Tab-separated table of C-alpha atoms in Angstrom:
chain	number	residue	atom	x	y	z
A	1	UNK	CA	-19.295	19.768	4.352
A	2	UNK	CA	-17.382	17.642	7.166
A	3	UNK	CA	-14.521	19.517	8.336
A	4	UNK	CA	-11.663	18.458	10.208
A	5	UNK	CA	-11.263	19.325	13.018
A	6	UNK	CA	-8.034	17.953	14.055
A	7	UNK	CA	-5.482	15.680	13.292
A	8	UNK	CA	-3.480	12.923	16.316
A	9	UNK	CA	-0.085	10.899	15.428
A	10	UNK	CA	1.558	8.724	17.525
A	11	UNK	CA	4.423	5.868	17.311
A	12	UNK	CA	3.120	1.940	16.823
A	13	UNK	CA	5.242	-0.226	15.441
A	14	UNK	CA	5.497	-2.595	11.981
A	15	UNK	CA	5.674	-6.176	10.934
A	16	UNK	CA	9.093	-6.185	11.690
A	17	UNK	CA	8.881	-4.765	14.842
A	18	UNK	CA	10.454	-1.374	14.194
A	19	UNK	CA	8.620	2.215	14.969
A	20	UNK	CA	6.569	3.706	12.447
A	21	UNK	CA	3.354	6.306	12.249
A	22	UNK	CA	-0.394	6.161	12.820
A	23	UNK	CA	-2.223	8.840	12.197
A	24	UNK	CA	-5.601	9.575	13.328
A	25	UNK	CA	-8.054	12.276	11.223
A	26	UNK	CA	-11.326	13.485	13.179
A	27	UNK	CA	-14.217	15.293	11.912
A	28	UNK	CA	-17.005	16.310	14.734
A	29	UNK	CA	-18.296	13.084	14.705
A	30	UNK	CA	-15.718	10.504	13.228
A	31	UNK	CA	-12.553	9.262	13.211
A	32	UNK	CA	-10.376	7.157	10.977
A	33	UNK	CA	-6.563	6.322	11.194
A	34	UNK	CA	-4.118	4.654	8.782
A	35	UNK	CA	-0.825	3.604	9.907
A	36	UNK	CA	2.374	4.019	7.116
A	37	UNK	CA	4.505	1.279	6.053
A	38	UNK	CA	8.325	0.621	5.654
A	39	UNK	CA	10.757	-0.938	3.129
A	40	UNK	CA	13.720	-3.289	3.377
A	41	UNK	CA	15.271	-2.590	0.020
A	42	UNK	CA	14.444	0.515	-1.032
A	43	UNK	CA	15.414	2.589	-4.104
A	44	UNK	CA	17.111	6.070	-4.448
A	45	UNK	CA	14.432	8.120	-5.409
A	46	UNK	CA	11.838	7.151	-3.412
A	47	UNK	CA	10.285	9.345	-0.962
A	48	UNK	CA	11.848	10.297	2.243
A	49	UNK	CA	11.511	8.263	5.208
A	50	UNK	CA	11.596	10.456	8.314
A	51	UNK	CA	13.515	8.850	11.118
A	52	UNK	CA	14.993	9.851	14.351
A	53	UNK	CA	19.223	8.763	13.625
A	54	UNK	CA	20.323	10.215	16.425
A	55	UNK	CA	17.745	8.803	18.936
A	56	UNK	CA	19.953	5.743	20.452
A	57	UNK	CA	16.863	5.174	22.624
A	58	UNK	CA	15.379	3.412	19.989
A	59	UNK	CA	18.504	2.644	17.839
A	60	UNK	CA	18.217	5.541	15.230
A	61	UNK	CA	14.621	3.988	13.691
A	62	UNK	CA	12.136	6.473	15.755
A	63	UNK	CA	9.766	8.345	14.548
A	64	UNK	CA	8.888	10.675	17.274
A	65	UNK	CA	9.741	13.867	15.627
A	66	UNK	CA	7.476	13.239	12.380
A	67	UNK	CA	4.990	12.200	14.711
A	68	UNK	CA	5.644	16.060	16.537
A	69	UNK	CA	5.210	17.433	13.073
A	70	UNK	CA	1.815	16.055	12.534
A	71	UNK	CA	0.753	16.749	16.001
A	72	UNK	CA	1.601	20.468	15.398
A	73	UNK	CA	2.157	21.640	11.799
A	74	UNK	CA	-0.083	19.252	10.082
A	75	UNK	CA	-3.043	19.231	12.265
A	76	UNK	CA	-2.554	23.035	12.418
A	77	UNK	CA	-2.577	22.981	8.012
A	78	UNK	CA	-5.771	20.670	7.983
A	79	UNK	CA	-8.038	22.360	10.308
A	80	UNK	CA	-11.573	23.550	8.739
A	81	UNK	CA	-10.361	21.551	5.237
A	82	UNK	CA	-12.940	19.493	3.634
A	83	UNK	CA	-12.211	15.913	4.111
A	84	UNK	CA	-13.707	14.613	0.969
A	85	UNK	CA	-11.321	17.051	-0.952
A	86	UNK	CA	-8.498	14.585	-1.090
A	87	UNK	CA	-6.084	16.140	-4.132
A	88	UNK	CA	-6.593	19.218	-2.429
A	89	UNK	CA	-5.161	17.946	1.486
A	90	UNK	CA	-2.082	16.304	-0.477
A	91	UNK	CA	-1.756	19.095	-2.136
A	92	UNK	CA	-1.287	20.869	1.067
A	93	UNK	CA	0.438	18.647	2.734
A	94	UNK	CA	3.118	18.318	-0.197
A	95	UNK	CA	2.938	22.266	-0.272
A	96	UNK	CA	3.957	21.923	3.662
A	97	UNK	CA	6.961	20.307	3.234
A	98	UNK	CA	8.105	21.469	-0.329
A	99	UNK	CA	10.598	19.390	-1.636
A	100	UNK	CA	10.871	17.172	-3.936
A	101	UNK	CA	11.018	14.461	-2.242
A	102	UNK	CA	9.211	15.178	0.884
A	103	UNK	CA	12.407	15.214	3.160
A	104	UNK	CA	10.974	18.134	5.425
A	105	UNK	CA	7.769	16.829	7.112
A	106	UNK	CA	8.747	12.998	5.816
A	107	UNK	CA	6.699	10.821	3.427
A	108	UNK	CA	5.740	8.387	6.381
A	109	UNK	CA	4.058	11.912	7.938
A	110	UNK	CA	2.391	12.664	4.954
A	111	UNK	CA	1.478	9.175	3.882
A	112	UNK	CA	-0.211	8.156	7.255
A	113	UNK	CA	-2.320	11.455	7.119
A	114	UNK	CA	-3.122	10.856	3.196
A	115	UNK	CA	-4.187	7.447	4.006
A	116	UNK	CA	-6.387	8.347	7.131
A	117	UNK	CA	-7.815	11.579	5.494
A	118	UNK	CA	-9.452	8.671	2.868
A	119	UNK	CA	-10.707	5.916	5.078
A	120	UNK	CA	-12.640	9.440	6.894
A	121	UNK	CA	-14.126	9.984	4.017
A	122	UNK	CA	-15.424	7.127	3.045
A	123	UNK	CA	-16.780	6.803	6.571
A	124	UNK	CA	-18.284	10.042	6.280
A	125	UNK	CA	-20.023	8.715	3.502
A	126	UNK	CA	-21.309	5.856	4.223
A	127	UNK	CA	-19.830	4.113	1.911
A	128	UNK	CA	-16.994	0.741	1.711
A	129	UNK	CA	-13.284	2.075	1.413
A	130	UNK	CA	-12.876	0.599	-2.288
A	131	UNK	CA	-16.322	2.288	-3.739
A	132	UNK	CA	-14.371	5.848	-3.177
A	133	UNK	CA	-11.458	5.697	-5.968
A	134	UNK	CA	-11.331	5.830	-9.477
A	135	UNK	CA	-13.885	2.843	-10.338
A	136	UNK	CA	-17.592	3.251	-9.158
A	137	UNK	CA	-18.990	0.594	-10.303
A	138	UNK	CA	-17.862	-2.491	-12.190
A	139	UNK	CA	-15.751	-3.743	-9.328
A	140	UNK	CA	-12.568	-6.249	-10.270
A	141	UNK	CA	-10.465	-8.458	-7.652
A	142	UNK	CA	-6.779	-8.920	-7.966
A	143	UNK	CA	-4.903	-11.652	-9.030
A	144	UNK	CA	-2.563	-12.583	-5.275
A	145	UNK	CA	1.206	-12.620	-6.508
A	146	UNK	CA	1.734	-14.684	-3.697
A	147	UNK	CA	5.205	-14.853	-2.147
A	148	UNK	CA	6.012	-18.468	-1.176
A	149	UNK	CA	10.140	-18.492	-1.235
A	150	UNK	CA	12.346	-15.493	0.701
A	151	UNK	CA	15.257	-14.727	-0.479
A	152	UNK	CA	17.824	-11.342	-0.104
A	153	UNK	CA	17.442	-8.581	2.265
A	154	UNK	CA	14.211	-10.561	3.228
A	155	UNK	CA	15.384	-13.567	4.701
A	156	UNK	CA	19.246	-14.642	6.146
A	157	UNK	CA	19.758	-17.657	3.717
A	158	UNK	CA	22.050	-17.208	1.090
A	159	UNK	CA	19.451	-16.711	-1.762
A	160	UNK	CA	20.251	-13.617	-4.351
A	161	UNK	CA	16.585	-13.607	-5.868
A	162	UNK	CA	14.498	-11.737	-3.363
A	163	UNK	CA	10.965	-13.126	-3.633
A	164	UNK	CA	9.737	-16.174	-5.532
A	165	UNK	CA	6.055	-16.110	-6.003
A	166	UNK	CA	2.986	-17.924	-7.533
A	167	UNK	CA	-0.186	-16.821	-9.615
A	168	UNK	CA	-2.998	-18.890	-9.987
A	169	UNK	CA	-3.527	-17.978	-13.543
A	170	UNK	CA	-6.362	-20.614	-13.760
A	171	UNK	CA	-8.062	-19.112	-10.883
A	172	UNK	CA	-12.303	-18.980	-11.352
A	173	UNK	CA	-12.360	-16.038	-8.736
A	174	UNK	CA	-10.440	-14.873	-5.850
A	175	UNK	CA	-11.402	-17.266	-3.335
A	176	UNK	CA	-10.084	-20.219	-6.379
A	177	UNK	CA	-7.366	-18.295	-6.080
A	178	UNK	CA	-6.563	-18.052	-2.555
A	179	UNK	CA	-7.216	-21.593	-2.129
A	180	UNK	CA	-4.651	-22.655	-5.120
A	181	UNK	CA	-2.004	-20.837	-3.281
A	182	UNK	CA	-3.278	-22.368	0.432
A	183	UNK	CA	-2.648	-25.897	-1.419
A	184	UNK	CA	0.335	-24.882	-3.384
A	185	UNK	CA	2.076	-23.408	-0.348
A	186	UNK	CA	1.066	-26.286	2.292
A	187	UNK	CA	2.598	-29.156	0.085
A	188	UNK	CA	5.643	-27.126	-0.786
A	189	UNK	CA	5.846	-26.629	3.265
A	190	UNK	CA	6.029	-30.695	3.489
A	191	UNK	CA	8.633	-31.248	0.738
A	192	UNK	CA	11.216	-28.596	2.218
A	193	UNK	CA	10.694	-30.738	6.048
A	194	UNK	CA	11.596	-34.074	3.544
A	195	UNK	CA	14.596	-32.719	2.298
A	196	UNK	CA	15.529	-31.804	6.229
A	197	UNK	CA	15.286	-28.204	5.816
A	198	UNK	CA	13.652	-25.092	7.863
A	199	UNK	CA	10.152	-23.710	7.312
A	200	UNK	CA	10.850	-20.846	9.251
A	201	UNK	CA	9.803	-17.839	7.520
A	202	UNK	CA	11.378	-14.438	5.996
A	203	UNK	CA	9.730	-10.818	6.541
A	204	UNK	CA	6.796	-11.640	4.481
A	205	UNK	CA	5.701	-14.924	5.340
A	206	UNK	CA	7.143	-16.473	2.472
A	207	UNK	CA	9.552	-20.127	3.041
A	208	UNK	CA	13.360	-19.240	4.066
A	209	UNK	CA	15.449	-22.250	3.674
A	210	UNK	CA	18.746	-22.117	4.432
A	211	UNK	CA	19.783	-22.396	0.731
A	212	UNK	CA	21.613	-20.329	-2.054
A	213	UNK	CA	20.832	-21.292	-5.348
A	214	UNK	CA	17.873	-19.636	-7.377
A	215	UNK	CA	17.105	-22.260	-9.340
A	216	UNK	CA	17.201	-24.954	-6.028
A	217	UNK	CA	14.122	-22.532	-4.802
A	218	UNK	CA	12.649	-22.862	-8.277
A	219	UNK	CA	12.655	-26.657	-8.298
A	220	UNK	CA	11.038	-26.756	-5.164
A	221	UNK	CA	8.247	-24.496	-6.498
A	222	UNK	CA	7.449	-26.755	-9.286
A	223	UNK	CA	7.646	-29.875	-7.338
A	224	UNK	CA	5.395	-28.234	-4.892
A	225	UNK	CA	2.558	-27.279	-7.892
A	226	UNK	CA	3.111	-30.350	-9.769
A	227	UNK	CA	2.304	-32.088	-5.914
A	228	UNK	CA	-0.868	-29.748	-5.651
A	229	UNK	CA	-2.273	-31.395	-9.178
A	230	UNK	CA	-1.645	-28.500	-11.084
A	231	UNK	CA	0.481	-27.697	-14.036
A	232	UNK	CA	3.500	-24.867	-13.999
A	233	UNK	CA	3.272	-21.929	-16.449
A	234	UNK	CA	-0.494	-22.879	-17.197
A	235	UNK	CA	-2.545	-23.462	-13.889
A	236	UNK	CA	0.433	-21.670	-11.544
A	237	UNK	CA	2.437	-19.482	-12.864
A	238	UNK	CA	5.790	-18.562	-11.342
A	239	UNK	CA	6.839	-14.958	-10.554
A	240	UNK	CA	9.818	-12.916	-9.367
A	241	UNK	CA	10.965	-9.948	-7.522
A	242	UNK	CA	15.009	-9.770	-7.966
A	243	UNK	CA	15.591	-6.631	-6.570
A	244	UNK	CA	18.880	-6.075	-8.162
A	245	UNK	CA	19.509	-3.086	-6.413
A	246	UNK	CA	20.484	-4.957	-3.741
A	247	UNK	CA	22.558	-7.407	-5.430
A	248	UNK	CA	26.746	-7.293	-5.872
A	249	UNK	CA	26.670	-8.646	-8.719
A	250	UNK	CA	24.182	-8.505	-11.571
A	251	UNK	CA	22.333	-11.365	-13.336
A	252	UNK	CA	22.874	-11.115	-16.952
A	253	UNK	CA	19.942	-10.699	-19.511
A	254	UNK	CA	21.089	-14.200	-20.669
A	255	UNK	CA	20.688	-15.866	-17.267
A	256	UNK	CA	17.134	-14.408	-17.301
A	257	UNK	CA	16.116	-16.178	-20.332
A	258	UNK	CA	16.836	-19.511	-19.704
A	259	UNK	CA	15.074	-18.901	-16.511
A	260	UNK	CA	12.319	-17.354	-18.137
A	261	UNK	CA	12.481	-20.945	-20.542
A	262	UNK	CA	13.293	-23.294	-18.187
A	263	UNK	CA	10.322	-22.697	-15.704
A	264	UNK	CA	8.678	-21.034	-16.663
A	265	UNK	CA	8.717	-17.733	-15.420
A	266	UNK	CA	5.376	-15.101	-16.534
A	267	UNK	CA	6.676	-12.016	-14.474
A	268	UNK	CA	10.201	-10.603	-13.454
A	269	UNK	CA	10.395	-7.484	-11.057
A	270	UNK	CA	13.525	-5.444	-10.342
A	271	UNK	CA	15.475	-8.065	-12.641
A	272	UNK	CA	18.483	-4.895	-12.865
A	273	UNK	CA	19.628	-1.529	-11.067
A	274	UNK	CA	17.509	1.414	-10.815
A	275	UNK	CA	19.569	3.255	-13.395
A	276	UNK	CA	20.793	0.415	-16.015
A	277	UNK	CA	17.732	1.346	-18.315
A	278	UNK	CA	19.425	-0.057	-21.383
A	279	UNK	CA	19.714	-3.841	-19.308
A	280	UNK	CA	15.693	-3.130	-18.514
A	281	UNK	CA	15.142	-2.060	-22.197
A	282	UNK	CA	16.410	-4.999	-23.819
A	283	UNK	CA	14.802	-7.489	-21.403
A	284	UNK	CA	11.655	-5.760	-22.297
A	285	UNK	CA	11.922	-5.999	-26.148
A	286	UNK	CA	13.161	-9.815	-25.893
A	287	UNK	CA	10.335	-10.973	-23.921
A	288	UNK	CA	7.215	-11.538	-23.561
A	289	UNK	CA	6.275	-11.497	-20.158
A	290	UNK	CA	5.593	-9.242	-17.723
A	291	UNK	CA	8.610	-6.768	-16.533
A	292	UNK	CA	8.140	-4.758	-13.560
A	293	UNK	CA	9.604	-1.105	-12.233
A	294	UNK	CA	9.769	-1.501	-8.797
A	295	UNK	CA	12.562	1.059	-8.120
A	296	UNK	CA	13.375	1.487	-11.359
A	297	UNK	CA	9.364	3.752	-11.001
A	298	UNK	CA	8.872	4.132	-7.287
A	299	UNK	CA	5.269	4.797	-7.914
A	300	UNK	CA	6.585	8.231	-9.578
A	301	UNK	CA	5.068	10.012	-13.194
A	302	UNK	CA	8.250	11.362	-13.844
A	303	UNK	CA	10.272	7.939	-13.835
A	304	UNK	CA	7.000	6.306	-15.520
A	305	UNK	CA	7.077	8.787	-18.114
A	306	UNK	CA	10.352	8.177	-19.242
A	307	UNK	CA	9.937	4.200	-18.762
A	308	UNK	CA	6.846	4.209	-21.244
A	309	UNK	CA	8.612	6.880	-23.495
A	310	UNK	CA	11.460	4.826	-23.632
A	311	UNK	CA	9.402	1.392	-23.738
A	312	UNK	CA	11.210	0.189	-20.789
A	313	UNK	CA	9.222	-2.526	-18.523
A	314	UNK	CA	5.679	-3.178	-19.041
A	315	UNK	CA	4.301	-2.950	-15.320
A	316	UNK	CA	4.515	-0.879	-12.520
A	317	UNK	CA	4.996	-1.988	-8.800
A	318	UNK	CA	2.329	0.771	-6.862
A	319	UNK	CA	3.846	1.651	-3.525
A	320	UNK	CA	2.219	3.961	-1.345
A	321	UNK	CA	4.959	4.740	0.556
A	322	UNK	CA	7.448	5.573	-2.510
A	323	UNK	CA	5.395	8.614	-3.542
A	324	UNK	CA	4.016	9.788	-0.035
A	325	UNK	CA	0.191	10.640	-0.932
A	326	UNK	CA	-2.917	8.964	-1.993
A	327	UNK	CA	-3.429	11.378	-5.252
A	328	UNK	CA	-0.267	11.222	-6.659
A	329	UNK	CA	-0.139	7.539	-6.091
A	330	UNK	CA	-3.543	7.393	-8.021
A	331	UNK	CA	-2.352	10.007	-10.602
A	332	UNK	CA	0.615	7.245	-11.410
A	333	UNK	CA	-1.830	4.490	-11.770
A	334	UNK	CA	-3.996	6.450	-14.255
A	335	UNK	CA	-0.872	7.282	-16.246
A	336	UNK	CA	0.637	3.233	-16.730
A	337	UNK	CA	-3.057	2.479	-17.306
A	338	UNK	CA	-3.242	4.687	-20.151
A	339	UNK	CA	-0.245	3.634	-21.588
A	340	UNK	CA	-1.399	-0.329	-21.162
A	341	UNK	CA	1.268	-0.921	-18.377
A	342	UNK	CA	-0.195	-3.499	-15.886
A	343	UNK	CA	-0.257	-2.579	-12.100
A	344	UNK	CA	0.791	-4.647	-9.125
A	345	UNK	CA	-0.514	-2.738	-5.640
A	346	UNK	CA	1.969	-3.420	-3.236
A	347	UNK	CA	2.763	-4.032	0.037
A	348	UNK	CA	6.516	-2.943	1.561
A	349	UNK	CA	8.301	-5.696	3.921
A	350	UNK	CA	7.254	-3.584	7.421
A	351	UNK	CA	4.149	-3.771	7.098
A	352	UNK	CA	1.036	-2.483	8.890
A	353	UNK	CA	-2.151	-4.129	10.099
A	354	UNK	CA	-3.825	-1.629	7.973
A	355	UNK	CA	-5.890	-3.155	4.991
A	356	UNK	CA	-6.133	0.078	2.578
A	357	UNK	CA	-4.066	-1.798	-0.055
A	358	UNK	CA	-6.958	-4.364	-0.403
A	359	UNK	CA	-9.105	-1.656	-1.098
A	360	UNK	CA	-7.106	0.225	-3.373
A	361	UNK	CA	-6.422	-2.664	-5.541
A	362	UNK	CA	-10.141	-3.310	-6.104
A	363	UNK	CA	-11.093	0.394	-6.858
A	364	UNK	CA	-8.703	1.195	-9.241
A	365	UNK	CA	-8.543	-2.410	-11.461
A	366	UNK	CA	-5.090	-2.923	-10.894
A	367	UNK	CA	-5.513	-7.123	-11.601
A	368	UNK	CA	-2.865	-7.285	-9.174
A	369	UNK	CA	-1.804	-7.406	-5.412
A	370	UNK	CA	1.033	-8.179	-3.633
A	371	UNK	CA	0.910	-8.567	-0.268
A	372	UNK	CA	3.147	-11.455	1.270
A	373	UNK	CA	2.374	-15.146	1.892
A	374	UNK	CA	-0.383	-17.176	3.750
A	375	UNK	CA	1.454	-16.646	7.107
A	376	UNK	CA	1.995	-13.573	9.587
A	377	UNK	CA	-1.055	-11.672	9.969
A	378	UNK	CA	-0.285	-8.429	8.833
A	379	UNK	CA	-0.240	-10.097	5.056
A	380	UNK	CA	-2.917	-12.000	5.503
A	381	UNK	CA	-4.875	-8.835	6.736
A	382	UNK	CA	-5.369	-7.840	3.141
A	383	UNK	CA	-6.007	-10.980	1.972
A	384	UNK	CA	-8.886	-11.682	4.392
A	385	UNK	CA	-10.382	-7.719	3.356
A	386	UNK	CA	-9.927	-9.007	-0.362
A	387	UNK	CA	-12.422	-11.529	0.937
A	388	UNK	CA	-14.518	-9.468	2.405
A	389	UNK	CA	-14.917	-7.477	-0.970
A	390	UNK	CA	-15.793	-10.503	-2.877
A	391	UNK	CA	-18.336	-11.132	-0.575
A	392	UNK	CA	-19.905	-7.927	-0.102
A	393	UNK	CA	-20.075	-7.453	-4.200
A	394	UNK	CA	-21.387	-10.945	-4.577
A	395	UNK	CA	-22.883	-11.497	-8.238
A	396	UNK	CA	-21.582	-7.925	-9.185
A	397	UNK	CA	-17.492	-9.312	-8.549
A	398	UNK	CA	-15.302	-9.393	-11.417
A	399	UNK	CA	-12.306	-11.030	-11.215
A	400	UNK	CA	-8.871	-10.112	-12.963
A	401	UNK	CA	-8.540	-13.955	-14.504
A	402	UNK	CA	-6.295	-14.262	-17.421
A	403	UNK	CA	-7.297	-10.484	-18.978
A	404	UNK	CA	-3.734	-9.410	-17.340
């Protein structure tokens, strides 16, 4: 048995430059660490993000006292535990801070030791990060839900829709895949310079024009896959994350389909408010694409439960960071897989170098992954380890295809 022996946090920083936590798990002879991400627009019940408000020094967004926490509680919890026993450390851990929603010790603490407590294991053992999950053999890559347009709290134009992505539906593997969205995302880079407007990008690498109508940012998107030689809604396929939490005002179920005609659009996150479950319901029933729960869910059974009792959404947005561990974030994705939800692993909008994501979406069959655009190197981190995957399987790859 490899114990631990002792567990190190300190403060690094995110894509967006603010503070957040790396943790650091040793055994007598190994180490791993895993460093926690951060959201933009986050929902209500999500779990607890441990900050320092009243630290000026650093403008109220330290994180110096969860990192304290770790340093002394948590290491102090985890000492002489087992670290291949992973429902049994977040078990601890969520035993150590005992609330509900992890406001004690912080879900960034807990997270960052969850995460690092895995990646030790699986070095223990020998083994790649994604062959320690759910799935042990029979390996599937994601399709990318690549984000190509900022909008929202992402970017400062005056967009409402928050992120406007592609799928290459017609993808033969992963690597097809990546390279439909390098093509896609290049040409649709030249036609916003010929209509005189920025390239500069938003948080996650995605376009952000200074421009404010949804469907001008949609027209682009097909002129930029029709450019590319493919064909919308068959080849590409255009998805969307609205994030209507953050919205002032709503965008009516009727607005949604003729956008979902019109386009067309295959998937719709977040199209209302984390509470307006009768707006999500009837979206659902009228449709026939996919409908996410980004924090209509945050990654949590109890939410799910009631979504899939109540047939609301079809999908599931997996955020690490919304729950606070590794178990009960797998626990959620055995639950919408048994009730034929899709997944989409996710990525939040600070986000780490850390590649566990890649990983996670390969060893549990999610078909999914979100992780930004081909730009800023903290996305493309995951996209490159997705890479890596194929490789290493070789022959033995599956890839998600047109089975979502």
């Amino acid at each position: 048995m490899s114990k631990i022996i002792k567990v190190k946090a300190r403060q690094v920083f995110d894509s967006r430059g603010n503070p957040t936590i790396e943790a650091e798990v040793f055994t007598k002879n190994n180490s791993a660490l895993a460093i926690c991400p951060s959201g933009a627009s986050t929902g209500t019940y999500e779990a607890f993000e441990k900050r320092d408000k009243n630290n000026k020094r650093y403008l109220g967004k330290s994180v110096l006292n969860a990192v304290n926490l770790i340093n002394t509680k948590i290491s102090k919890k985890l000492k002489g535990q087992n670290v291949h026993d992973q429902e049994r450390i977040d078990t601890l851990l969520i035993n150590l801070d005992g609330t509900r929603q992890k406001t004690r010790l912080g879900a960034n603490s807990i997270l960052a030791v969850s995460m690092a407590v895995k990646k030790l294991s699986a070095r223990v053992k020998k083994l790649p990060l994604f062959k320690t999950f759910l799935v042990k053999n029979n390996f599937k890559l994601p399709y990318p839900l690549m984000n190509i347009i900022n909008g929202g709290a992402h970017a400062n134009n005056g967009l409402r829709i928050q992120e406007f992505m592609i799928r290459p539906d017609r993808a033969k593997n992963f690597s097809d895949a990546m390279r439909i969205c390098y093509v896609v995302i290049k040409n649709l880079s030249k036609i916003i310079k010929n209509r005189g407007l920025s390239t500069s990008v938003g948080d996650e690498g995605g376009f952000a024009p200074m421009i404010s109508s949804n469907n001008q940012a949609l027209d682009l998107i097909v002129s930029a896959i029709k450019k590319s030689g493919f064909v919308n809604g068959r080849d590409v396929s255009i998805c969307l994350d609205v994030a209507a939490n953050e919205l002032k005002k709503p965008i009516l179920i009727e607005e949604f389909t003729e956008l979902i005609k019109k386009y067309p659009i295959r998937s719709i996150e977040d199209p209302f408010k984390e509470d307006d479950w009768d707006s999500w319901k009837k979206l659902t029933k009228n449709t026939k694409i996919q409908i996410v729960g980004d924090d209509l869910f945050v990654t949590n059974t109890k939410r799910l439960a009631k979504g899939i009792k109540d047939n609301v959404a079809n999908s599931i947005l997996v955020k690490l960071n919304q729950i606070g561990t590794l178990s009960e974030t797998l626990e959620t994705i055995e639950m919408a897989h048994r009730a034929g939800y899709t997944c989409v692993i996710s990525h939040r909008s600070g986000a780490p170098e850390d590649t566990i994501l890649a990983d996670i979406a390969v060893a549990v069959h999610s078909g999914q992954i979100k992780t930004g655009s081909l730009s800023r190197s903290d996305r493309l981190a995951k996209y490159n380890q997705l890479v890596r995957i194929e490789e290493l399987l070789g022959q033995t790859a599956e890839y998600a295809g047109r089975s979502i």
